[in-house]
């Protein structure tokens, strides 16, 4: 009993010294657990152990498994939206801005497989958890506005045709990247080519960029 109380005391002290750091470690550990085992297979005790916390304090400071899963899900969206805002698309010519967005989306999906894993899982649940979030929708309005501004500039410059829905455009860009990344293993077998090879990735990016810009141009 003394040993357990001593461990609890050390963990409590870490919470008090660095509450944000502890929360960060819990979210990182939870992301790894949820992407590896899914929501159903994830275990709070493993998350707590990986974060250097304990179950009781994790429940107290963060919440139950559903609350933690939603927090991780919200953060996966916040990370990509934050990175997209840093692209400074408003400083680029319209065609260059769209090409940059295509490149970023492609690279982000390749470099952050946990993002796609979380999205796939939540779609299996028909966005059951995401519907409870007050944070996710507000993240997307500025992003849609940013794309809309690029499209408007393109129309004003005579480079893009009018009437493009920025939401539809982003879904198309994301879909072009997502399908390739998520299905590259089976597609590699079907078409007898290594779609994970550097040249294949470069070819895919060039194709997507050309496809998207061709659809926008007059």
PDB file of C-alpha atoms in Angstrom:
ATOM      1  CA  UNK A   1       0.000   0.000   0.000  1.00  0.00           C
ATOM      2  CA  UNK A   2       2.819   2.423   0.881  1.00  0.00           C
ATOM      3  CA  UNK A   3       4.395   1.758  -2.486  1.00  0.00           C
ATOM      4  CA  UNK A   4       1.149   2.540  -4.345  1.00  0.00           C
ATOM      5  CA  UNK A   5       0.617   5.713  -2.329  1.00  0.00           C
ATOM      6  CA  UNK A   6       4.209   6.762  -3.026  1.00  0.00           C
ATOM      7  CA  UNK A   7       3.722   6.225  -6.766  1.00  0.00           C
ATOM      8  CA  UNK A   8       0.452   8.172  -6.695  1.00  0.00           C
ATOM      9  CA  UNK A   9       2.216  10.996  -4.879  1.00  0.00           C
ATOM     10  CA  UNK A  10       4.951  11.231  -7.510  1.00  0.00           C
ATOM     11  CA  UNK A  11       2.405  11.234 -10.328  1.00  0.00           C
ATOM     12  CA  UNK A  12       0.323  13.863  -8.533  1.00  0.00           C
ATOM     13  CA  UNK A  13       3.422  16.014  -8.147  1.00  0.00           C
ATOM     14  CA  UNK A  14       4.124  15.757 -11.888  1.00  0.00           C
ATOM     15  CA  UNK A  15       0.566  16.874 -12.626  1.00  0.00           C
ATOM     16  CA  UNK A  16       1.007  19.856 -10.320  1.00  0.00           C
ATOM     17  CA  UNK A  17       4.416  20.849 -11.712  1.00  0.00           C
ATOM     18  CA  UNK A  18       3.534  20.479 -15.372  1.00  0.00           C
ATOM     19  CA  UNK A  19      -0.193  19.950 -16.009  1.00  0.00           C
ATOM     20  CA  UNK A  20       0.058  20.827 -19.708  1.00  0.00           C
ATOM     21  CA  UNK A  21       3.048  18.547 -20.162  1.00  0.00           C
ATOM     22  CA  UNK A  22       1.196  15.671 -18.531  1.00  0.00           C
ATOM     23  CA  UNK A  23      -1.876  16.294 -20.664  1.00  0.00           C
ATOM     24  CA  UNK A  24       0.366  16.367 -23.749  1.00  0.00           C
ATOM     25  CA  UNK A  25       1.884  13.003 -22.827  1.00  0.00           C
ATOM     26  CA  UNK A  26      -1.562  11.512 -22.259  1.00  0.00           C
ATOM     27  CA  UNK A  27      -2.846  12.740 -25.622  1.00  0.00           C
ATOM     28  CA  UNK A  28       0.239  11.426 -27.412  1.00  0.00           C
ATOM     29  CA  UNK A  29      -0.068   8.052 -25.696  1.00  0.00           C
ATOM     30  CA  UNK A  30      -3.794   7.946 -26.435  1.00  0.00           C
ATOM     31  CA  UNK A  31      -3.223   8.717 -30.112  1.00  0.00           C
ATOM     32  CA  UNK A  32      -0.778   5.817 -30.360  1.00  0.00           C
ATOM     33  CA  UNK A  33      -3.187   3.503 -28.532  1.00  0.00           C
ATOM     34  CA  UNK A  34      -6.260   4.454 -30.562  1.00  0.00           C
ATOM     35  CA  UNK A  35      -4.471   4.200 -33.900  1.00  0.00           C
ATOM     36  CA  UNK A  36      -3.011   0.813 -32.976  1.00  0.00           C
ATOM     37  CA  UNK A  37      -6.072  -0.795 -31.369  1.00  0.00           C
ATOM     38  CA  UNK A  38      -9.060   1.306 -32.409  1.00  0.00           C
ATOM     39  CA  UNK A  39     -11.571   2.795 -29.999  1.00  0.00           C
ATOM     40  CA  UNK A  40     -12.992  -0.576 -29.011  1.00  0.00           C
ATOM     41  CA  UNK A  41      -9.652  -2.235 -28.395  1.00  0.00           C
ATOM     42  CA  UNK A  42      -7.898   0.680 -26.691  1.00  0.00           C
ATOM     43  CA  UNK A  43      -7.224   0.365 -22.975  1.00  0.00           C
ATOM     44  CA  UNK A  44      -6.971   3.244 -20.527  1.00  0.00           C
ATOM     45  CA  UNK A  45      -4.454   1.376 -18.359  1.00  0.00           C
ATOM     46  CA  UNK A  46      -2.033   1.125 -21.310  1.00  0.00           C
ATOM     47  CA  UNK A  47      -2.503   4.819 -22.120  1.00  0.00           C
ATOM     48  CA  UNK A  48      -1.871   5.796 -18.495  1.00  0.00           C
ATOM     49  CA  UNK A  49       1.242   3.623 -18.255  1.00  0.00           C
ATOM     50  CA  UNK A  50       2.680   5.000 -21.503  1.00  0.00           C
ATOM     51  CA  UNK A  51       2.061   8.574 -20.320  1.00  0.00           C
ATOM     52  CA  UNK A  52       3.534   8.007 -16.864  1.00  0.00           C
ATOM     53  CA  UNK A  53       0.151   8.634 -15.222  1.00  0.00           C
ATOM     54  CA  UNK A  54      -2.336   6.318 -13.553  1.00  0.00           C
ATOM     55  CA  UNK A  55      -5.915   5.465 -14.417  1.00  0.00           C
ATOM     56  CA  UNK A  56      -7.491   7.248 -11.478  1.00  0.00           C
ATOM     57  CA  UNK A  57      -5.766  10.546 -12.125  1.00  0.00           C
ATOM     58  CA  UNK A  58      -6.249  10.239 -15.873  1.00  0.00           C
ATOM     59  CA  UNK A  59      -9.987   9.871 -15.373  1.00  0.00           C
ATOM     60  CA  UNK A  60      -9.999  12.819 -12.988  1.00  0.00           C
ATOM     61  CA  UNK A  61      -7.997  15.228 -15.146  1.00  0.00           C
ATOM     62  CA  UNK A  62      -8.923  14.118 -18.683  1.00  0.00           C
ATOM     63  CA  UNK A  63     -12.107  12.041 -18.485  1.00  0.00           C
ATOM     64  CA  UNK A  64     -13.269   8.606 -19.570  1.00  0.00           C
ATOM     65  CA  UNK A  65     -12.274   6.754 -22.730  1.00  0.00           C
ATOM     66  CA  UNK A  66     -14.883   8.460 -24.914  1.00  0.00           C
ATOM     67  CA  UNK A  67     -13.834  11.902 -23.679  1.00  0.00           C
ATOM     68  CA  UNK A  68     -10.187  11.095 -24.298  1.00  0.00           C
ATOM     69  CA  UNK A  69     -10.917   9.701 -27.754  1.00  0.00           C
ATOM     70  CA  UNK A  70     -12.793  12.860 -28.702  1.00  0.00           C
ATOM     71  CA  UNK A  71      -9.938  15.023 -27.410  1.00  0.00           C
ATOM     72  CA  UNK A  72      -7.496  13.068 -29.579  1.00  0.00           C
ATOM     73  CA  UNK A  73      -9.813  13.309 -32.569  1.00  0.00           C
ATOM     74  CA  UNK A  74     -10.179  17.063 -32.114  1.00  0.00           C
ATOM     75  CA  UNK A  75      -6.431  17.451 -31.930  1.00  0.00           C
ATOM     76  CA  UNK A  76      -5.862  15.521 -35.165  1.00  0.00           C
ATOM     77  CA  UNK A  77      -8.078  18.057 -36.927  1.00  0.00           C
ATOM     78  CA  UNK A  78      -6.538  21.024 -35.126  1.00  0.00           C
ATOM     79  CA  UNK A  79      -3.038  19.984 -36.167  1.00  0.00           C
ATOM     80  CA  UNK A  80      -3.772  19.809 -39.882  1.00  0.00           C
ATOM     81  CA  UNK A  81      -5.823  23.015 -39.869  1.00  0.00           C
ATOM     82  CA  UNK A  82      -3.008  24.832 -38.025  1.00  0.00           C
ATOM     83  CA  UNK A  83      -0.462  23.581 -40.546  1.00  0.00           C
ATOM     84  CA  UNK A  84      -2.705  24.654 -43.434  1.00  0.00           C
ATOM     85  CA  UNK A  85      -3.032  28.179 -42.058  1.00  0.00           C
ATOM     86  CA  UNK A  86       0.760  28.394 -41.966  1.00  0.00           C
ATOM     87  CA  UNK A  87       0.907  27.867 -45.753  1.00  0.00           C
ATOM     88  CA  UNK A  88       0.180  31.583 -46.282  1.00  0.00           C
ATOM     89  CA  UNK A  89      -1.774  30.867 -49.454  1.00  0.00           C
ATOM     90  CA  UNK A  90      -2.901  34.470 -49.543  1.00  0.00           C
ATOM     91  CA  UNK A  91       0.656  35.519 -50.388  1.00  0.00           C
ATOM     92  CA  UNK A  92       0.867  33.268 -53.463  1.00  0.00           C
ATOM     93  CA  UNK A  93      -0.551  33.652 -56.944  1.00  0.00           C
ATOM     94  CA  UNK A  94      -3.842  31.726 -57.235  1.00  0.00           C
ATOM     95  CA  UNK A  95      -2.479  28.823 -59.298  1.00  0.00           C
ATOM     96  CA  UNK A  96       0.606  28.566 -57.082  1.00  0.00           C
ATOM     97  CA  UNK A  97      -1.586  28.634 -53.973  1.00  0.00           C
ATOM     98  CA  UNK A  98      -3.740  25.743 -55.201  1.00  0.00           C
ATOM     99  CA  UNK A  99      -0.643  23.775 -56.222  1.00  0.00           C
ATOM    100  CA  UNK A 100       0.796  24.384 -52.752  1.00  0.00           C
ATOM    101  CA  UNK A 101      -2.403  23.144 -51.118  1.00  0.00           C
ATOM    102  CA  UNK A 102      -2.356  19.967 -53.231  1.00  0.00           C
ATOM    103  CA  UNK A 103       1.291  19.349 -52.332  1.00  0.00           C
ATOM    104  CA  UNK A 104       0.681  19.988 -48.638  1.00  0.00           C
ATOM    105  CA  UNK A 105      -2.348  17.677 -48.472  1.00  0.00           C
ATOM    106  CA  UNK A 106      -0.441  14.918 -50.249  1.00  0.00           C
ATOM    107  CA  UNK A 107       2.606  15.256 -48.006  1.00  0.00           C
ATOM    108  CA  UNK A 108       0.561  15.505 -44.819  1.00  0.00           C
ATOM    109  CA  UNK A 109      -1.333  12.304 -45.566  1.00  0.00           C
ATOM    110  CA  UNK A 110       1.915  10.481 -46.317  1.00  0.00           C
ATOM    111  CA  UNK A 111       3.728  11.779 -43.238  1.00  0.00           C
ATOM    112  CA  UNK A 112       0.872  11.493 -40.741  1.00  0.00           C
ATOM    113  CA  UNK A 113      -0.741   8.063 -41.182  1.00  0.00           C
ATOM    114  CA  UNK A 114      -2.308   8.347 -37.737  1.00  0.00           C
ATOM    115  CA  UNK A 115      -4.485  11.180 -39.074  1.00  0.00           C
ATOM    116  CA  UNK A 116      -6.001   8.927 -41.719  1.00  0.00           C
ATOM    117  CA  UNK A 117      -6.352   6.074 -39.233  1.00  0.00           C
ATOM    118  CA  UNK A 118      -8.353   8.249 -36.843  1.00  0.00           C
ATOM    119  CA  UNK A 119     -10.547   9.500 -39.685  1.00  0.00           C
ATOM    120  CA  UNK A 120     -11.163   5.964 -40.925  1.00  0.00           C
ATOM    121  CA  UNK A 121     -12.148   4.824 -37.451  1.00  0.00           C
ATOM    122  CA  UNK A 122     -14.503   7.712 -36.858  1.00  0.00           C
ATOM    123  CA  UNK A 123     -16.194   7.141 -40.195  1.00  0.00           C
ATOM    124  CA  UNK A 124     -16.831   3.544 -39.128  1.00  0.00           C
ATOM    125  CA  UNK A 125     -18.715   5.056 -36.183  1.00  0.00           C
ATOM    126  CA  UNK A 126     -20.545   7.424 -38.571  1.00  0.00           C
ATOM    127  CA  UNK A 127     -18.965  10.416 -36.786  1.00  0.00           C
ATOM    128  CA  UNK A 128     -20.667   9.464 -33.521  1.00  0.00           C
ATOM    129  CA  UNK A 129     -17.956  11.076 -31.418  1.00  0.00           C
ATOM    130  CA  UNK A 130     -17.222  13.982 -33.746  1.00  0.00           C
ATOM    131  CA  UNK A 131     -20.855  15.109 -33.600  1.00  0.00           C
ATOM    132  CA  UNK A 132     -20.324  15.832 -29.900  1.00  0.00           C
ATOM    133  CA  UNK A 133     -17.443  18.237 -30.553  1.00  0.00           C
ATOM    134  CA  UNK A 134     -17.993  21.992 -30.229  1.00  0.00           C
ATOM    135  CA  UNK A 135     -14.491  22.613 -31.606  1.00  0.00           C
ATOM    136  CA  UNK A 136     -14.191  20.907 -34.978  1.00  0.00           C
ATOM    137  CA  UNK A 137     -16.672  22.871 -37.082  1.00  0.00           C
ATOM    138  CA  UNK A 138     -15.210  26.296 -36.149  1.00  0.00           C
ATOM    139  CA  UNK A 139     -11.783  25.037 -37.232  1.00  0.00           C
ATOM    140  CA  UNK A 140     -12.998  24.562 -40.788  1.00  0.00           C
ATOM    141  CA  UNK A 141     -14.785  27.836 -41.507  1.00  0.00           C
ATOM    142  CA  UNK A 142     -11.574  29.917 -41.760  1.00  0.00           C
ATOM    143  CA  UNK A 143      -9.980  27.203 -43.893  1.00  0.00           C
ATOM    144  CA  UNK A 144     -12.890  27.164 -46.336  1.00  0.00           C
ATOM    145  CA  UNK A 145     -12.746  30.949 -46.402  1.00  0.00           C
ATOM    146  CA  UNK A 146      -9.039  30.815 -47.230  1.00  0.00           C
ATOM    147  CA  UNK A 147      -9.648  28.538 -50.216  1.00  0.00           C
ATOM    148  CA  UNK A 148     -12.574  30.699 -51.311  1.00  0.00           C
ATOM    149  CA  UNK A 149     -10.360  33.777 -51.251  1.00  0.00           C
ATOM    150  CA  UNK A 150      -7.796  32.058 -53.486  1.00  0.00           C
ATOM    151  CA  UNK A 151     -10.530  31.059 -55.925  1.00  0.00           C
ATOM    152  CA  UNK A 152     -11.937  34.602 -55.982  1.00  0.00           C
ATOM    153  CA  UNK A 153      -8.510  36.014 -56.758  1.00  0.00           C
ATOM    154  CA  UNK A 154      -8.123  33.484 -59.537  1.00  0.00           C
ATOM    155  CA  UNK A 155     -11.452  34.490 -61.052  1.00  0.00           C
ATOM    156  CA  UNK A 156     -10.601  38.193 -60.775  1.00  0.00           C
ATOM    157  CA  UNK A 157      -7.263  37.574 -62.512  1.00  0.00           C
ATOM    158  CA  UNK A 158      -8.935  35.681 -65.332  1.00  0.00           C
ATOM    159  CA  UNK A 159      -7.088  32.494 -64.405  1.00  0.00           C
ATOM    160  CA  UNK A 160      -9.942  30.427 -62.908  1.00  0.00           C
ATOM    161  CA  UNK A 161     -13.514  29.914 -63.950  1.00  0.00           C
ATOM    162  CA  UNK A 162     -16.240  31.147 -61.640  1.00  0.00           C
ATOM    163  CA  UNK A 163     -18.614  29.022 -59.601  1.00  0.00           C
ATOM    164  CA  UNK A 164     -16.192  26.612 -57.893  1.00  0.00           C
ATOM    165  CA  UNK A 165     -17.351  25.570 -54.418  1.00  0.00           C
ATOM    166  CA  UNK A 166     -14.326  25.692 -52.064  1.00  0.00           C
ATOM    167  CA  UNK A 167     -15.679  22.781 -50.004  1.00  0.00           C
ATOM    168  CA  UNK A 168     -16.099  20.603 -53.077  1.00  0.00           C
ATOM    169  CA  UNK A 169     -12.613  21.582 -54.244  1.00  0.00           C
ATOM    170  CA  UNK A 170     -11.017  20.586 -50.957  1.00  0.00           C
ATOM    171  CA  UNK A 171     -12.907  17.287 -50.825  1.00  0.00           C
ATOM    172  CA  UNK A 172     -11.643  16.545 -54.342  1.00  0.00           C
ATOM    173  CA  UNK A 173      -8.036  17.375 -53.419  1.00  0.00           C
ATOM    174  CA  UNK A 174      -8.218  15.307 -50.236  1.00  0.00           C
ATOM    175  CA  UNK A 175      -9.907  12.444 -52.071  1.00  0.00           C
ATOM    176  CA  UNK A 176      -7.265  12.317 -54.793  1.00  0.00           C
ATOM    177  CA  UNK A 177      -4.543  12.023 -52.160  1.00  0.00           C
ATOM    178  CA  UNK A 178      -6.437   9.831 -49.704  1.00  0.00           C
ATOM    179  CA  UNK A 179      -7.412   7.051 -52.088  1.00  0.00           C
ATOM    180  CA  UNK A 180      -3.864   6.598 -53.345  1.00  0.00           C
ATOM    181  CA  UNK A 181      -2.285   6.665 -49.873  1.00  0.00           C
ATOM    182  CA  UNK A 182      -4.874   4.383 -48.262  1.00  0.00           C
ATOM    183  CA  UNK A 183      -4.926   1.857 -51.100  1.00  0.00           C
ATOM    184  CA  UNK A 184      -1.339   1.942 -52.355  1.00  0.00           C
ATOM    185  CA  UNK A 185      -0.598  -1.594 -51.169  1.00  0.00           C
ATOM    186  CA  UNK A 186      -3.464  -3.238 -53.030  1.00  0.00           C
ATOM    187  CA  UNK A 187      -3.074  -0.943 -56.038  1.00  0.00           C
ATOM    188  CA  UNK A 188       0.627  -1.844 -56.221  1.00  0.00           C
ATOM    189  CA  UNK A 189      -0.314  -5.514 -56.537  1.00  0.00           C
ATOM    190  CA  UNK A 190      -3.138  -4.908 -58.993  1.00  0.00           C
ATOM    191  CA  UNK A 191      -1.079  -2.736 -61.348  1.00  0.00           C
ATOM    192  CA  UNK A 192       2.243  -4.474 -60.688  1.00  0.00           C
ATOM    193  CA  UNK A 193       4.128  -1.332 -59.778  1.00  0.00           C
ATOM    194  CA  UNK A 194       5.519   0.007 -56.505  1.00  0.00           C
ATOM    195  CA  UNK A 195       3.295   2.966 -55.753  1.00  0.00           C
ATOM    196  CA  UNK A 196       5.281   3.732 -52.602  1.00  0.00           C
ATOM    197  CA  UNK A 197       8.491   4.357 -54.563  1.00  0.00           C
ATOM    198  CA  UNK A 198       9.752   7.972 -54.550  1.00  0.00           C
ATOM    199  CA  UNK A 199       9.299   8.372 -58.303  1.00  0.00           C
ATOM    200  CA  UNK A 200       5.765   6.972 -58.140  1.00  0.00           C
ATOM    201  CA  UNK A 201       4.909   9.463 -55.400  1.00  0.00           C
ATOM    202  CA  UNK A 202       6.382  12.331 -57.420  1.00  0.00           C
ATOM    203  CA  UNK A 203       4.424  11.239 -60.484  1.00  0.00           C
ATOM    204  CA  UNK A 204       1.224  11.079 -58.457  1.00  0.00           C
ATOM    205  CA  UNK A 205       1.717  14.589 -57.053  1.00  0.00           C
ATOM    206  CA  UNK A 206       2.380  15.989 -60.525  1.00  0.00           C
ATOM    207  CA  UNK A 207      -0.740  14.248 -61.861  1.00  0.00           C
ATOM    208  CA  UNK A 208      -2.962  15.496 -59.031  1.00  0.00           C
ATOM    209  CA  UNK A 209      -1.701  19.060 -59.360  1.00  0.00           C
ATOM    210  CA  UNK A 210      -2.268  19.076 -63.125  1.00  0.00           C
ATOM    211  CA  UNK A 211      -5.730  17.535 -62.707  1.00  0.00           C
ATOM    212  CA  UNK A 212      -6.880  20.065 -60.102  1.00  0.00           C
ATOM    213  CA  UNK A 213      -5.506  23.126 -61.892  1.00  0.00           C
ATOM    214  CA  UNK A 214      -6.943  21.960 -65.227  1.00  0.00           C
ATOM    215  CA  UNK A 215     -10.375  21.718 -63.605  1.00  0.00           C
ATOM    216  CA  UNK A 216     -10.124  25.302 -62.333  1.00  0.00           C
ATOM    217  CA  UNK A 217      -8.780  27.030 -65.391  1.00  0.00           C
ATOM    218  CA  UNK A 218     -10.911  28.753 -68.016  1.00  0.00           C
TER     219      UNK A 218
END
